[in-house]
């Protein structure tokens, strides 16, 4: 069945068959489905529950330098797409992609421009689908069909092909959500498959190595979640992406996730590829690539965590901070250790032992490297860096991250605070000051 037919076929059934799900918003501003309404008290209140004698002071820029840079590049991509300035957009993405230009926190500028270029189309579809029952007049296909027309006019352009393919994959995820397969209605799975099949067709004629494009390589890797394939193919695709842009942590992190048994790999292969990545990129990351590959994998999978080479991983975290000492990365590592791995016990002794040791590493990260708090990073860490998270209130979400960070810092410096010292974070880290 043709792509458009496969997408249109389910609409009537979906409108009639889907019951409107019950949505609530958690206290941190995240939309939840099918749950009782949570306590929506002030997210900052836990930090004020018990105040030691001293005071803790740490800068909290809003927005952070990383957030400002991301917003600027995304807005640029959005503006050029709205003006139909595809030649200019293509030129800017090609230039930044070839230069491997990144924000201070390591986000590729080409990715941000491409994200902005498809933001209108994806946002409109997500809004229409958020209740699970799209309005009969919702223009769910209008945006992607307009992009398909742009692609038809620039059929040999790898940048436009990548943007359109990425849009299809984003729309596929909007239909599917991030639940287990058994939780996803059949019609939604069909729409998901249709979008990913179309994305694969678009990317088929564009080789990432031939074009020396990390952006294109990342798109080929993103197909794995919808297209499947042997473990060797997964590794090969990620090797291409990493070879083209070895300073991009997202490539290592995504590879680790897709090498879990729940996707396309095994625990043994995950360990092997993490060690290989560390060996191949030692001059850039030290042992850091091992930690990046394991970063999300061990947070998602208890067995992978229990099998972790703990010393190698902790060495890797230290090496990451040596090679990327910016405050976005420092907050990422600190929040990951304290908030993601320091979460509630899993009940498995081996897994919990590993998690406790990683959580304890946040102490040194904060004392040696932290100079400011990035609330959004801490908030995402508390939710396991879930890419499918639906944040309905950014202010609440950021406030929850701010509260988590202050709670952790207050506990970490509790002895100093109780003794009457003030803990003041400067450009050189935390300093103790008397009244």
Tab-separated table of C-alpha atoms in Angstrom:
chain	number	residue	atom	x	y	z
A	1	UNK	CA	0.000	0.000	0.000
A	2	UNK	CA	1.294	3.482	-0.854
A	3	UNK	CA	2.567	5.630	1.956
A	4	UNK	CA	-0.269	8.158	1.871
A	5	UNK	CA	-2.892	5.405	1.737
A	6	UNK	CA	-1.322	3.597	4.686
A	7	UNK	CA	-1.474	6.775	6.731
A	8	UNK	CA	-4.998	7.800	5.750
A	9	UNK	CA	-6.592	4.382	6.159
A	10	UNK	CA	-6.667	4.362	9.973
A	11	UNK	CA	-8.138	7.851	10.487
A	12	UNK	CA	-11.845	7.045	10.549
A	13	UNK	CA	-11.343	4.009	12.739
A	14	UNK	CA	-9.107	5.891	15.122
A	15	UNK	CA	-11.585	8.732	15.582
A	16	UNK	CA	-14.385	6.327	16.450
A	17	UNK	CA	-12.517	3.677	18.394
A	18	UNK	CA	-10.198	5.610	20.667
A	19	UNK	CA	-11.526	6.527	24.049
A	20	UNK	CA	-10.156	9.797	25.298
A	21	UNK	CA	-7.472	8.883	27.830
A	22	UNK	CA	-7.334	10.439	31.261
A	23	UNK	CA	-4.449	12.872	31.433
A	24	UNK	CA	-3.019	14.465	34.539
A	25	UNK	CA	-0.025	16.709	35.050
A	26	UNK	CA	2.586	15.731	37.609
A	27	UNK	CA	3.988	18.317	39.986
A	28	UNK	CA	7.036	18.720	37.741
A	29	UNK	CA	4.901	19.665	34.732
A	30	UNK	CA	5.091	16.319	32.902
A	31	UNK	CA	1.905	15.052	31.240
A	32	UNK	CA	0.866	11.607	32.459
A	33	UNK	CA	-1.835	9.262	31.226
A	34	UNK	CA	-4.104	6.987	33.199
A	35	UNK	CA	-2.939	8.009	36.666
A	36	UNK	CA	-4.503	9.658	39.640
A	37	UNK	CA	-3.787	13.332	39.921
A	38	UNK	CA	-0.515	13.727	41.827
A	39	UNK	CA	0.319	16.194	44.505
A	40	UNK	CA	0.931	19.519	42.796
A	41	UNK	CA	2.369	21.342	45.746
A	42	UNK	CA	5.263	23.745	45.239
A	43	UNK	CA	8.195	21.710	43.836
A	44	UNK	CA	10.613	23.863	45.802
A	45	UNK	CA	9.045	23.060	49.167
A	46	UNK	CA	11.288	20.030	49.972
A	47	UNK	CA	14.312	22.357	49.906
A	48	UNK	CA	12.710	24.564	52.525
A	49	UNK	CA	11.556	21.795	54.843
A	50	UNK	CA	14.605	21.849	57.095
A	51	UNK	CA	17.028	24.752	56.998
A	52	UNK	CA	20.539	24.335	58.505
A	53	UNK	CA	22.207	27.262	60.262
A	54	UNK	CA	24.319	28.301	57.273
A	55	UNK	CA	23.185	29.264	53.792
A	56	UNK	CA	24.001	27.734	50.424
A	57	UNK	CA	24.340	30.037	47.428
A	58	UNK	CA	24.920	28.936	43.831
A	59	UNK	CA	24.269	30.766	40.530
A	60	UNK	CA	21.334	29.502	38.493
A	61	UNK	CA	21.378	31.189	35.061
A	62	UNK	CA	18.034	31.311	33.267
A	63	UNK	CA	18.465	30.514	30.481
A	64	UNK	CA	21.862	28.871	30.558
A	65	UNK	CA	24.442	29.545	27.849
A	66	UNK	CA	23.690	26.132	26.354
A	67	UNK	CA	19.939	26.787	26.306
A	68	UNK	CA	20.435	30.185	24.672
A	69	UNK	CA	22.623	28.668	21.961
A	70	UNK	CA	20.169	25.853	21.278
A	71	UNK	CA	17.216	28.228	21.106
A	72	UNK	CA	19.092	30.548	18.729
A	73	UNK	CA	19.970	27.819	16.233
A	74	UNK	CA	16.554	26.173	16.410
A	75	UNK	CA	14.863	29.517	15.854
A	76	UNK	CA	17.121	30.109	12.850
A	77	UNK	CA	16.121	26.799	11.284
A	78	UNK	CA	12.440	27.471	11.990
A	79	UNK	CA	12.600	30.945	10.443
A	80	UNK	CA	14.292	29.785	7.235
A	81	UNK	CA	11.792	26.933	6.824
A	82	UNK	CA	8.835	29.267	7.311
A	83	UNK	CA	10.287	31.621	4.690
A	84	UNK	CA	10.861	28.691	2.289
A	85	UNK	CA	14.529	29.670	2.205
A	86	UNK	CA	15.574	26.072	1.609
A	87	UNK	CA	18.727	26.916	-0.312
A	88	UNK	CA	19.988	29.134	2.489
A	89	UNK	CA	18.979	26.605	5.133
A	90	UNK	CA	20.714	23.813	3.234
A	91	UNK	CA	23.875	25.895	2.902
A	92	UNK	CA	23.968	26.693	6.634
A	93	UNK	CA	23.338	23.100	7.692
A	94	UNK	CA	25.939	21.797	5.250
A	95	UNK	CA	28.518	24.295	6.496
A	96	UNK	CA	27.972	23.570	10.188
A	97	UNK	CA	27.765	19.825	9.569
A	98	UNK	CA	31.070	19.769	7.690
A	99	UNK	CA	32.737	21.947	10.333
A	100	UNK	CA	31.341	19.711	13.110
A	101	UNK	CA	30.241	22.958	14.756
A	102	UNK	CA	28.783	22.467	18.235
A	103	UNK	CA	27.399	24.435	21.126
A	104	UNK	CA	29.514	24.742	24.253
A	105	UNK	CA	27.668	21.735	25.675
A	106	UNK	CA	28.452	19.578	22.640
A	107	UNK	CA	25.192	19.714	20.665
A	108	UNK	CA	25.770	19.758	16.877
A	109	UNK	CA	24.525	23.020	15.362
A	110	UNK	CA	23.402	21.200	12.198
A	111	UNK	CA	21.085	19.036	14.326
A	112	UNK	CA	19.560	22.136	15.924
A	113	UNK	CA	18.980	23.867	12.587
A	114	UNK	CA	17.371	20.711	11.191
A	115	UNK	CA	15.212	20.361	14.285
A	116	UNK	CA	14.001	23.920	13.924
A	117	UNK	CA	13.225	23.361	10.247
A	118	UNK	CA	10.766	20.561	11.050
A	119	UNK	CA	9.457	21.933	14.343
A	120	UNK	CA	6.188	23.378	12.986
A	121	UNK	CA	5.178	20.134	11.301
A	122	UNK	CA	6.046	17.921	14.260
A	123	UNK	CA	4.501	20.222	16.865
A	124	UNK	CA	1.218	20.432	14.969
A	125	UNK	CA	0.977	16.653	14.729
A	126	UNK	CA	1.912	16.127	18.374
A	127	UNK	CA	-0.728	18.636	19.430
A	128	UNK	CA	-3.383	16.886	17.341
A	129	UNK	CA	-2.429	13.453	18.675
A	130	UNK	CA	-1.827	14.281	22.320
A	131	UNK	CA	-5.316	13.241	23.421
A	132	UNK	CA	-5.203	10.051	21.346
A	133	UNK	CA	-8.301	11.220	19.463
A	134	UNK	CA	-7.435	13.695	16.701
A	135	UNK	CA	-10.068	16.158	15.581
A	136	UNK	CA	-11.637	15.178	12.229
A	137	UNK	CA	-10.381	18.418	10.739
A	138	UNK	CA	-6.874	18.155	12.117
A	139	UNK	CA	-4.365	18.696	9.259
A	140	UNK	CA	-2.189	15.746	10.289
A	141	UNK	CA	-0.783	15.199	6.801
A	142	UNK	CA	-0.654	18.774	5.528
A	143	UNK	CA	2.721	19.582	7.021
A	144	UNK	CA	4.542	16.445	5.961
A	145	UNK	CA	3.031	16.586	2.485
A	146	UNK	CA	4.346	20.142	2.120
A	147	UNK	CA	7.817	18.889	3.083
A	148	UNK	CA	7.461	16.028	0.609
A	149	UNK	CA	6.842	18.609	-2.124
A	150	UNK	CA	10.020	20.428	-1.097
A	151	UNK	CA	11.895	17.134	-1.308
A	152	UNK	CA	10.460	16.462	-4.765
A	153	UNK	CA	11.903	19.785	-5.912
A	154	UNK	CA	15.319	18.994	-4.360
A	155	UNK	CA	15.433	15.218	-4.759
A	156	UNK	CA	19.243	15.050	-4.840
A	157	UNK	CA	19.769	17.238	-1.769
A	158	UNK	CA	20.950	15.114	1.195
A	159	UNK	CA	20.151	17.816	3.767
A	160	UNK	CA	16.522	18.209	2.720
A	161	UNK	CA	16.204	14.427	2.434
A	162	UNK	CA	17.472	14.097	6.001
A	163	UNK	CA	15.080	16.758	7.331
A	164	UNK	CA	12.071	15.107	5.699
A	165	UNK	CA	13.123	11.642	6.851
A	166	UNK	CA	13.633	12.935	10.408
A	167	UNK	CA	10.188	14.513	10.292
A	168	UNK	CA	8.630	11.202	9.317
A	169	UNK	CA	10.384	9.482	12.213
A	170	UNK	CA	9.253	12.184	14.650
A	171	UNK	CA	5.673	11.797	13.438
A	172	UNK	CA	5.976	8.041	13.806
A	173	UNK	CA	6.945	8.462	17.439
A	174	UNK	CA	4.102	10.952	17.956
A	175	UNK	CA	1.719	8.223	16.844
A	176	UNK	CA	3.330	5.411	18.762
A	177	UNK	CA	4.431	7.009	22.029
A	178	UNK	CA	7.127	5.351	24.134
A	179	UNK	CA	5.107	2.557	25.751
A	180	UNK	CA	5.652	-1.168	25.305
A	181	UNK	CA	4.303	-2.682	22.064
A	182	UNK	CA	1.412	-4.390	23.860
A	183	UNK	CA	0.243	-0.990	25.133
A	184	UNK	CA	0.150	0.628	21.684
A	185	UNK	CA	-3.062	0.311	19.616
A	186	UNK	CA	-2.644	-1.487	16.312
A	187	UNK	CA	-3.644	1.581	14.288
A	188	UNK	CA	-0.913	3.617	15.949
A	189	UNK	CA	1.664	0.917	15.237
A	190	UNK	CA	0.603	0.943	11.580
A	191	UNK	CA	1.082	4.712	11.339
A	192	UNK	CA	4.451	4.371	13.092
A	193	UNK	CA	5.577	1.719	10.601
A	194	UNK	CA	4.339	3.731	7.633
A	195	UNK	CA	6.307	6.813	8.643
A	196	UNK	CA	9.476	4.817	9.309
A	197	UNK	CA	9.142	2.936	6.016
A	198	UNK	CA	8.903	6.236	4.183
A	199	UNK	CA	11.917	7.595	6.077
A	200	UNK	CA	13.923	4.532	5.072
A	201	UNK	CA	12.927	4.983	1.433
A	202	UNK	CA	14.082	8.599	1.501
A	203	UNK	CA	17.450	7.842	3.092
A	204	UNK	CA	18.171	4.792	0.942
A	205	UNK	CA	19.942	6.781	-1.776
A	206	UNK	CA	22.115	8.845	0.563
A	207	UNK	CA	25.286	7.393	2.060
A	208	UNK	CA	26.608	9.181	5.134
A	209	UNK	CA	30.262	8.355	4.463
A	210	UNK	CA	30.014	9.478	0.858
A	211	UNK	CA	28.643	12.844	1.968
A	212	UNK	CA	30.836	12.937	5.117
A	213	UNK	CA	27.730	13.970	7.037
A	214	UNK	CA	27.213	13.198	10.741
A	215	UNK	CA	23.673	14.570	10.401
A	216	UNK	CA	22.880	11.953	7.755
A	217	UNK	CA	24.621	9.227	9.744
A	218	UNK	CA	22.518	10.054	12.806
A	219	UNK	CA	19.346	9.778	10.738
A	220	UNK	CA	20.353	6.306	9.511
A	221	UNK	CA	20.928	5.264	13.135
A	222	UNK	CA	17.538	6.647	14.188
A	223	UNK	CA	15.885	4.263	11.712
A	224	UNK	CA	16.959	1.321	13.878
A	225	UNK	CA	14.074	1.745	16.291
A	226	UNK	CA	11.527	1.394	13.522
A	227	UNK	CA	13.289	-0.779	10.967
A	228	UNK	CA	15.152	-3.316	13.079
A	229	UNK	CA	18.040	-5.299	11.653
A	230	UNK	CA	20.890	-7.480	12.794
A	231	UNK	CA	23.221	-6.375	15.566
A	232	UNK	CA	26.074	-6.147	13.079
A	233	UNK	CA	24.105	-3.609	11.045
A	234	UNK	CA	23.379	-1.561	14.152
A	235	UNK	CA	27.066	-1.507	15.061
A	236	UNK	CA	28.075	-0.647	11.501
A	237	UNK	CA	25.689	2.314	11.349
A	238	UNK	CA	26.899	3.665	14.663
A	239	UNK	CA	30.538	3.153	13.741
A	240	UNK	CA	29.919	5.378	10.734
A	241	UNK	CA	28.355	8.091	12.871
A	242	UNK	CA	31.091	7.900	15.509
A	243	UNK	CA	33.872	7.874	12.915
A	244	UNK	CA	32.405	10.996	11.308
A	245	UNK	CA	31.906	12.838	14.602
A	246	UNK	CA	33.758	11.203	17.505
A	247	UNK	CA	33.290	14.269	19.732
A	248	UNK	CA	29.507	13.860	19.757
A	249	UNK	CA	28.408	12.112	22.990
A	250	UNK	CA	24.946	11.447	21.563
A	251	UNK	CA	26.341	8.925	19.115
A	252	UNK	CA	27.896	6.850	21.900
A	253	UNK	CA	24.853	7.137	24.164
A	254	UNK	CA	22.400	6.122	21.446
A	255	UNK	CA	24.551	3.165	20.440
A	256	UNK	CA	24.571	1.891	24.007
A	257	UNK	CA	20.791	2.059	24.194
A	258	UNK	CA	20.311	0.236	20.891
A	259	UNK	CA	22.721	-2.518	21.903
A	260	UNK	CA	20.511	-3.540	24.822
A	261	UNK	CA	18.658	-6.854	24.366
A	262	UNK	CA	15.314	-5.014	24.281
A	263	UNK	CA	16.436	-3.378	21.040
A	264	UNK	CA	18.960	-5.055	18.744
A	265	UNK	CA	21.839	-6.318	20.878
A	266	UNK	CA	23.013	-8.312	23.871
A	267	UNK	CA	24.789	-7.572	27.121
A	268	UNK	CA	27.976	-9.161	25.834
A	269	UNK	CA	27.944	-7.103	22.631
A	270	UNK	CA	27.198	-3.927	24.600
A	271	UNK	CA	30.300	-4.466	26.724
A	272	UNK	CA	32.480	-5.298	23.730
A	273	UNK	CA	31.421	-2.247	21.731
A	274	UNK	CA	31.784	0.074	24.741
A	275	UNK	CA	35.378	-1.088	25.198
A	276	UNK	CA	36.101	-0.819	21.482
A	277	UNK	CA	34.717	2.708	21.446
A	278	UNK	CA	36.983	3.646	24.341
A	279	UNK	CA	40.020	2.238	22.569
A	280	UNK	CA	39.280	3.954	19.256
A	281	UNK	CA	38.603	7.375	20.784
A	282	UNK	CA	41.105	7.358	23.636
A	283	UNK	CA	42.905	10.438	22.318
A	284	UNK	CA	39.646	12.419	22.427
A	285	UNK	CA	37.878	11.029	25.480
A	286	UNK	CA	40.345	8.928	27.448
A	287	UNK	CA	38.116	6.228	28.958
A	288	UNK	CA	35.123	8.489	28.476
A	289	UNK	CA	33.638	6.683	25.490
A	290	UNK	CA	33.073	3.580	27.629
A	291	UNK	CA	31.092	5.705	30.080
A	292	UNK	CA	29.120	7.418	27.304
A	293	UNK	CA	28.109	4.089	25.727
A	294	UNK	CA	26.997	2.731	29.102
A	295	UNK	CA	25.459	6.021	30.290
A	296	UNK	CA	21.804	5.460	29.346
A	297	UNK	CA	21.995	1.702	28.955
A	298	UNK	CA	22.690	1.018	32.630
A	299	UNK	CA	20.069	3.560	33.698
A	300	UNK	CA	17.430	1.706	31.680
A	301	UNK	CA	18.456	-1.914	32.243
A	302	UNK	CA	19.201	-3.457	35.639
A	303	UNK	CA	21.088	-6.420	34.197
A	304	UNK	CA	23.329	-4.153	32.130
A	305	UNK	CA	24.013	-2.163	35.300
A	306	UNK	CA	24.860	-5.276	37.306
A	307	UNK	CA	27.383	-6.324	34.613
A	308	UNK	CA	29.088	-2.905	34.480
A	309	UNK	CA	32.853	-2.578	34.882
A	310	UNK	CA	32.439	-0.024	37.667
A	311	UNK	CA	36.050	1.174	37.887
A	312	UNK	CA	36.280	1.626	34.118
A	313	UNK	CA	32.998	3.540	34.131
A	314	UNK	CA	34.004	5.881	36.958
A	315	UNK	CA	37.356	6.526	35.288
A	316	UNK	CA	35.401	7.316	32.146
A	317	UNK	CA	33.241	9.903	33.912
A	318	UNK	CA	36.373	11.626	35.203
A	319	UNK	CA	37.894	11.628	31.720
A	320	UNK	CA	34.703	13.128	30.251
A	321	UNK	CA	35.009	16.043	32.653
A	322	UNK	CA	38.692	16.486	31.781
A	323	UNK	CA	37.888	16.738	28.084
A	324	UNK	CA	34.574	18.634	28.406
A	325	UNK	CA	34.742	20.815	31.528
A	326	UNK	CA	31.835	23.098	30.510
A	327	UNK	CA	29.068	23.547	33.065
A	328	UNK	CA	26.423	21.826	30.935
A	329	UNK	CA	28.461	18.617	30.963
A	330	UNK	CA	29.334	19.022	34.651
A	331	UNK	CA	25.643	19.375	35.528
A	332	UNK	CA	24.823	16.427	33.275
A	333	UNK	CA	27.309	14.128	35.026
A	334	UNK	CA	26.437	15.356	38.525
A	335	UNK	CA	22.681	15.078	37.965
A	336	UNK	CA	23.062	11.674	36.320
A	337	UNK	CA	24.995	10.306	39.294
A	338	UNK	CA	22.860	11.921	41.994
A	339	UNK	CA	19.406	11.974	40.406
A	340	UNK	CA	19.295	9.180	37.821
A	341	UNK	CA	21.483	6.533	39.410
A	342	UNK	CA	20.776	7.783	42.933
A	343	UNK	CA	17.055	7.107	42.561
A	344	UNK	CA	15.060	4.548	44.562
A	345	UNK	CA	16.579	1.030	44.911
A	346	UNK	CA	15.661	-1.548	42.278
A	347	UNK	CA	15.566	-4.483	44.697
A	348	UNK	CA	18.443	-6.276	42.977
A	349	UNK	CA	21.504	-6.310	45.245
A	350	UNK	CA	24.149	-6.278	42.490
A	351	UNK	CA	22.418	-3.525	40.553
A	352	UNK	CA	21.822	-1.403	43.640
A	353	UNK	CA	25.469	-1.739	44.714
A	354	UNK	CA	26.601	-0.363	41.342
A	355	UNK	CA	24.045	2.445	41.456
A	356	UNK	CA	25.088	3.453	44.974
A	357	UNK	CA	28.749	3.672	43.939
A	358	UNK	CA	27.890	5.805	40.915
A	359	UNK	CA	25.623	8.036	43.016
A	360	UNK	CA	28.481	8.585	45.459
A	361	UNK	CA	30.644	9.886	42.606
A	362	UNK	CA	28.464	13.004	42.426
A	363	UNK	CA	30.208	14.268	45.560
A	364	UNK	CA	33.583	14.712	43.834
A	365	UNK	CA	31.986	16.042	40.645
A	366	UNK	CA	30.247	18.806	42.585
A	367	UNK	CA	33.174	19.705	44.817
A	368	UNK	CA	35.735	19.726	41.996
A	369	UNK	CA	33.800	21.019	38.995
A	370	UNK	CA	30.369	22.562	39.698
A	371	UNK	CA	30.029	26.357	39.630
A	372	UNK	CA	26.344	26.807	38.686
A	373	UNK	CA	23.093	24.826	38.574
A	374	UNK	CA	21.242	24.027	35.343
A	375	UNK	CA	17.704	23.104	36.492
A	376	UNK	CA	16.519	21.565	33.214
A	377	UNK	CA	19.402	19.087	33.241
A	378	UNK	CA	18.542	17.985	36.780
A	379	UNK	CA	14.858	17.697	35.900
A	380	UNK	CA	15.589	15.488	32.888
A	381	UNK	CA	17.939	13.378	34.996
A	382	UNK	CA	15.121	12.682	37.459
A	383	UNK	CA	13.057	11.344	34.544
A	384	UNK	CA	15.864	9.190	33.183
A	385	UNK	CA	16.569	11.452	30.178
A	386	UNK	CA	13.414	10.164	28.474
A	387	UNK	CA	13.350	11.599	24.946
A	388	UNK	CA	9.609	10.974	24.733
A	389	UNK	CA	8.778	13.029	27.786
A	390	UNK	CA	5.825	15.380	27.321
A	391	UNK	CA	6.588	18.467	29.358
A	392	UNK	CA	3.438	20.579	29.553
A	393	UNK	CA	4.753	23.227	31.951
A	394	UNK	CA	8.396	24.126	31.445
A	395	UNK	CA	8.451	26.374	34.524
A	396	UNK	CA	7.295	23.567	36.812
A	397	UNK	CA	9.714	21.156	35.186
A	398	UNK	CA	12.647	23.515	35.713
A	399	UNK	CA	11.520	24.219	39.288
A	400	UNK	CA	11.543	20.505	40.056
A	401	UNK	CA	15.113	20.238	38.756
A	402	UNK	CA	16.166	23.279	40.770
A	403	UNK	CA	14.644	21.731	43.895
A	404	UNK	CA	16.421	18.417	43.272
A	405	UNK	CA	19.767	20.146	42.833
A	406	UNK	CA	19.396	22.276	45.963
A	407	UNK	CA	18.200	19.305	47.972
A	408	UNK	CA	21.245	17.309	46.956
A	409	UNK	CA	23.686	20.172	47.547
A	410	UNK	CA	22.197	20.968	50.944
A	411	UNK	CA	22.617	17.340	51.993
A	412	UNK	CA	26.130	17.149	50.571
A	413	UNK	CA	27.280	20.210	52.522
A	414	UNK	CA	25.096	19.555	55.538
A	415	UNK	CA	27.999	19.285	57.963
A	416	UNK	CA	29.422	22.625	56.898
A	417	UNK	CA	26.009	24.305	56.960
A	418	UNK	CA	25.093	22.957	60.374
A	419	UNK	CA	28.393	24.242	61.733
A	420	UNK	CA	27.326	27.746	60.721
A	421	UNK	CA	29.339	28.127	57.527
A	422	UNK	CA	27.923	29.560	54.326
A	423	UNK	CA	28.629	27.540	51.178
A	424	UNK	CA	29.084	29.897	48.244
A	425	UNK	CA	29.761	28.617	44.727
A	426	UNK	CA	32.161	30.781	42.728
A	427	UNK	CA	33.891	30.393	39.383
A	428	UNK	CA	36.407	28.211	41.225
A	429	UNK	CA	33.817	25.970	42.871
A	430	UNK	CA	32.326	25.877	46.369
A	431	UNK	CA	33.913	28.021	49.075
A	432	UNK	CA	33.179	28.112	52.801
A	433	UNK	CA	32.519	31.505	54.307
A	434	UNK	CA	31.868	32.547	57.882
A	435	UNK	CA	29.034	34.871	58.834
